[in-house]
Coordinates of N, CA and C in Angstrom, one line a residue:
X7 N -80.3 -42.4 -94.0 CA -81.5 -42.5 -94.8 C -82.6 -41.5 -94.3
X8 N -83.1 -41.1 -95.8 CA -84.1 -39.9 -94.5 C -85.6 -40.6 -94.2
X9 N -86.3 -39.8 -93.5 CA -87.4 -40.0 -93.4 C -88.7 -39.6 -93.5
X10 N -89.8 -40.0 -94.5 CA -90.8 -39.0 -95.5 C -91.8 -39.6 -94.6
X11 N -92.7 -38.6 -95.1 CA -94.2 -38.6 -94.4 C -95.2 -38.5 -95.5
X12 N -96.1 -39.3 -95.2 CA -97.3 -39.4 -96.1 C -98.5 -39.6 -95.4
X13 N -99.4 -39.2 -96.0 CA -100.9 -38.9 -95.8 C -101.4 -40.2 -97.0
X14 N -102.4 -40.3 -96.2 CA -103.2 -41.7 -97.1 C -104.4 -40.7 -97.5
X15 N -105.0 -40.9 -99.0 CA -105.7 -40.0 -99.3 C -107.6 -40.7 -98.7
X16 N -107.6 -41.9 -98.6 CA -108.8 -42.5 -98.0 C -109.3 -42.0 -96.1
X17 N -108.3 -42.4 -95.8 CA -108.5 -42.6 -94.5 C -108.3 -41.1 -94.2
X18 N -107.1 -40.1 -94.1 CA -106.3 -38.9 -93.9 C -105.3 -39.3 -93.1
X19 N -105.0 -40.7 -92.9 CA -104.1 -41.0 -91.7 C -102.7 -40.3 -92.3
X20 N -101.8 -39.7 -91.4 CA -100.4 -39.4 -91.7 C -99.9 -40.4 -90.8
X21 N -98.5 -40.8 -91.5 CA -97.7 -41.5 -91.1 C -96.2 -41.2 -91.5
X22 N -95.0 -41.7 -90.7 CA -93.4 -41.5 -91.5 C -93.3 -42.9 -91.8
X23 N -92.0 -43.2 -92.9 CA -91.8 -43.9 -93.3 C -90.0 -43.6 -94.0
X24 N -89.6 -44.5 -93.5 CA -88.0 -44.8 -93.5 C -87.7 -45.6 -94.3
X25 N -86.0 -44.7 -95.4 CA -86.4 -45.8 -96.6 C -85.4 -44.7 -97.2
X26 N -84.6 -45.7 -98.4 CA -83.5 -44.7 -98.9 C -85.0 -43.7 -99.9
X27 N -83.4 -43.0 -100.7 CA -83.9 -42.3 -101.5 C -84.6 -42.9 -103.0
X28 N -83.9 -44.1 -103.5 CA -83.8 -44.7 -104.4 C -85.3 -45.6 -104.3
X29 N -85.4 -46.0 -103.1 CA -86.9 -47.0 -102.5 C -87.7 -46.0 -102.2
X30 N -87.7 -45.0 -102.5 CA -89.5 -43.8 -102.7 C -90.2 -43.6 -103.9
X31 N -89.5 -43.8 -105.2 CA -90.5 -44.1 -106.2 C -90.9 -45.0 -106.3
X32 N -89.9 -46.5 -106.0 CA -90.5 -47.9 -106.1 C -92.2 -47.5 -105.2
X33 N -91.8 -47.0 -103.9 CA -92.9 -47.6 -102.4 C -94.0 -46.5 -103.5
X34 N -93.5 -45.0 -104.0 CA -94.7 -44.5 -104.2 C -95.3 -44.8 -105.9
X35 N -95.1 -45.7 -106.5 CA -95.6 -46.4 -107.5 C -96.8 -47.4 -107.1
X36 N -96.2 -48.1 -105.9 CA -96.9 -49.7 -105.8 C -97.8 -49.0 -104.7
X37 N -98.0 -48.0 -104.0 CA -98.9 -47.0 -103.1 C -99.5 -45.8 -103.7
X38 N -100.3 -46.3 -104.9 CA -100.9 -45.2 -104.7 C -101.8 -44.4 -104.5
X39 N -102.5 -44.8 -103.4 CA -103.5 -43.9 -102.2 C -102.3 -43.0 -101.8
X40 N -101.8 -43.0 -101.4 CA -100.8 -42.3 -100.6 C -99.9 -41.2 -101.2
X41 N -100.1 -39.9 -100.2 CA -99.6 -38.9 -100.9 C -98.4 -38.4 -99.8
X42 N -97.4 -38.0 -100.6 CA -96.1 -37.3 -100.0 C -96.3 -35.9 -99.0
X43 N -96.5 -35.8 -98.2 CA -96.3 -35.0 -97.2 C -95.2 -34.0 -97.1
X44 N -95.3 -33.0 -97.5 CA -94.1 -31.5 -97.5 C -93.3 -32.0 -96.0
X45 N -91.8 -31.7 -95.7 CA -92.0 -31.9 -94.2 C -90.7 -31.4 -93.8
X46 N -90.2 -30.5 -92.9 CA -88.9 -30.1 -92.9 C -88.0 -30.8 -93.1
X47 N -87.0 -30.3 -93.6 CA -85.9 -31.2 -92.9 C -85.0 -31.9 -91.8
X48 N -84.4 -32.2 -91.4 CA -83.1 -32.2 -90.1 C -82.1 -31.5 -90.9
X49 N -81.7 -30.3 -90.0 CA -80.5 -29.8 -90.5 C -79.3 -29.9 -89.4
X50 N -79.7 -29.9 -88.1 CA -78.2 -30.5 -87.7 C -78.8 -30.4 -86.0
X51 N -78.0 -30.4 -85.0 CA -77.7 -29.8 -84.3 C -78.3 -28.5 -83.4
X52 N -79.1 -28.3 -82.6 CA -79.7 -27.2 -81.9 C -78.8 -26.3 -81.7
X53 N -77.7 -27.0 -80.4 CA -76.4 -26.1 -79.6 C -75.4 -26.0 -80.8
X54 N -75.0 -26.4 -82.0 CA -74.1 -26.1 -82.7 C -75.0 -25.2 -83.4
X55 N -76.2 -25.0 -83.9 CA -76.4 -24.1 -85.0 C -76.8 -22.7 -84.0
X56 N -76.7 -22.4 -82.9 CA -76.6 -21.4 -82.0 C -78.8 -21.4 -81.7
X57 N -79.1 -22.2 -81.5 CA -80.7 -22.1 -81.3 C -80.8 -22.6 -79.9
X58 N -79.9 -22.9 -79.5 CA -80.3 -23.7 -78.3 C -78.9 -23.5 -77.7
X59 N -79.1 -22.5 -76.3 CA -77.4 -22.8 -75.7 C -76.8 -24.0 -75.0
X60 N -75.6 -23.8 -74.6 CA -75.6 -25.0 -74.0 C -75.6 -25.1 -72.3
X61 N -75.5 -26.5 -71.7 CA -75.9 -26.3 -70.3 C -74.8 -24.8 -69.2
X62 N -75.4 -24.3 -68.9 CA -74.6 -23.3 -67.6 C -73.6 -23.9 -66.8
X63 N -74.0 -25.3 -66.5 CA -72.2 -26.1 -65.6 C -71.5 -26.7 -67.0
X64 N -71.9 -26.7 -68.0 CA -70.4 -27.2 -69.6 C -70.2 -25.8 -69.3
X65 N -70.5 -24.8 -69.7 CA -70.3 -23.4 -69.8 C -69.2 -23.5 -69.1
X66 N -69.8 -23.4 -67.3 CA -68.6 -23.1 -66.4 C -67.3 -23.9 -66.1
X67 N -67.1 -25.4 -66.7 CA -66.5 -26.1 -67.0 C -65.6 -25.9 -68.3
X68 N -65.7 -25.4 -69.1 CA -64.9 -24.8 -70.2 C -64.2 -23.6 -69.5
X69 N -65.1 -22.6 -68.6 CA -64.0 -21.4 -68.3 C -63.2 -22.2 -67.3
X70 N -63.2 -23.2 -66.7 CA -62.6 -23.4 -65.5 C -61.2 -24.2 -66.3
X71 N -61.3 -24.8 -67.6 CA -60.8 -25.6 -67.9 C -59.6 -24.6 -68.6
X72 N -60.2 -23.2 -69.4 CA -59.3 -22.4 -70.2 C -58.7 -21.7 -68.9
X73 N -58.9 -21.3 -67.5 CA -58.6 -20.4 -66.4 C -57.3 -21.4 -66.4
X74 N -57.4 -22.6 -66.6 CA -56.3 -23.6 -65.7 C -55.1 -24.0 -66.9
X75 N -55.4 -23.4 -68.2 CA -54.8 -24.0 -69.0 C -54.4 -23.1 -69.9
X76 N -54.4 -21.4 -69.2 CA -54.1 -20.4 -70.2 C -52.7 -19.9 -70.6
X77 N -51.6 -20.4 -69.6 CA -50.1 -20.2 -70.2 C -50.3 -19.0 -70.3
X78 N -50.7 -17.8 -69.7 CA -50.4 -16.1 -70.4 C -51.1 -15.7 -71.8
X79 N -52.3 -16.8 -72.2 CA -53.0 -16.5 -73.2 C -53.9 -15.4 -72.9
X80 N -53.6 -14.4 -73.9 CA -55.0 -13.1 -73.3 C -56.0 -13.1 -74.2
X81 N -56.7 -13.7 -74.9 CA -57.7 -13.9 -75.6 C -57.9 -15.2 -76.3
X82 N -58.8 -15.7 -75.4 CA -59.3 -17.4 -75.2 C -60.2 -17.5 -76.9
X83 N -59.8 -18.6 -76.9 CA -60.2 -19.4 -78.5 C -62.4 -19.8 -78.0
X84 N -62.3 -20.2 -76.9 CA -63.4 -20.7 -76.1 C -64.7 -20.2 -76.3
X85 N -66.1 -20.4 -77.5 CA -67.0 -19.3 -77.1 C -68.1 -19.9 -75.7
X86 N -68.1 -19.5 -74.6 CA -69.3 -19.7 -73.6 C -70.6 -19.5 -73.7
X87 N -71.0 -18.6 -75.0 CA -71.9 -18.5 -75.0 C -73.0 -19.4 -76.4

């Protein structure tokens, strides 16, 4: 379920609020002081979408793991970086 942000139009307070999709027009019918807040998404993942590497001992733990497990493979499947 995601989670929306709104701004109250009296006060300015912003707040999030958790709630399917189908319970946002109900909440923003019976609320309405309250306005929808633009707000990124979640799209996944830091170290899987390449934004964020991963730790330097997993790193050297994967080469230690493909060094010990290569059978005469000469180009490792493994990316380290």
């Amino acid at each position: 379920m995601p989670t929306y942000t709104f701004r109250n139009k009296d006060t300015g307070e912003v707040f999030e609020q958790f709630m399917s999709i189908s319970e946002l027009d109900v909440y923003k019918e019976s609320h309405p002081e309250l306005v929808q807040q633009p707000s990124a998404p979640f799209i996944g993942d830091a170290v899987r979408l390449g934004l964020k590497k991963a730790d330097p001992a997993f790193r050297d733990y994967l080469k230690s793991m493909n060094k010990a497990n290569s059978k005469g493979v000469t180009k490792s499947t493994i990316n380290y970086d």
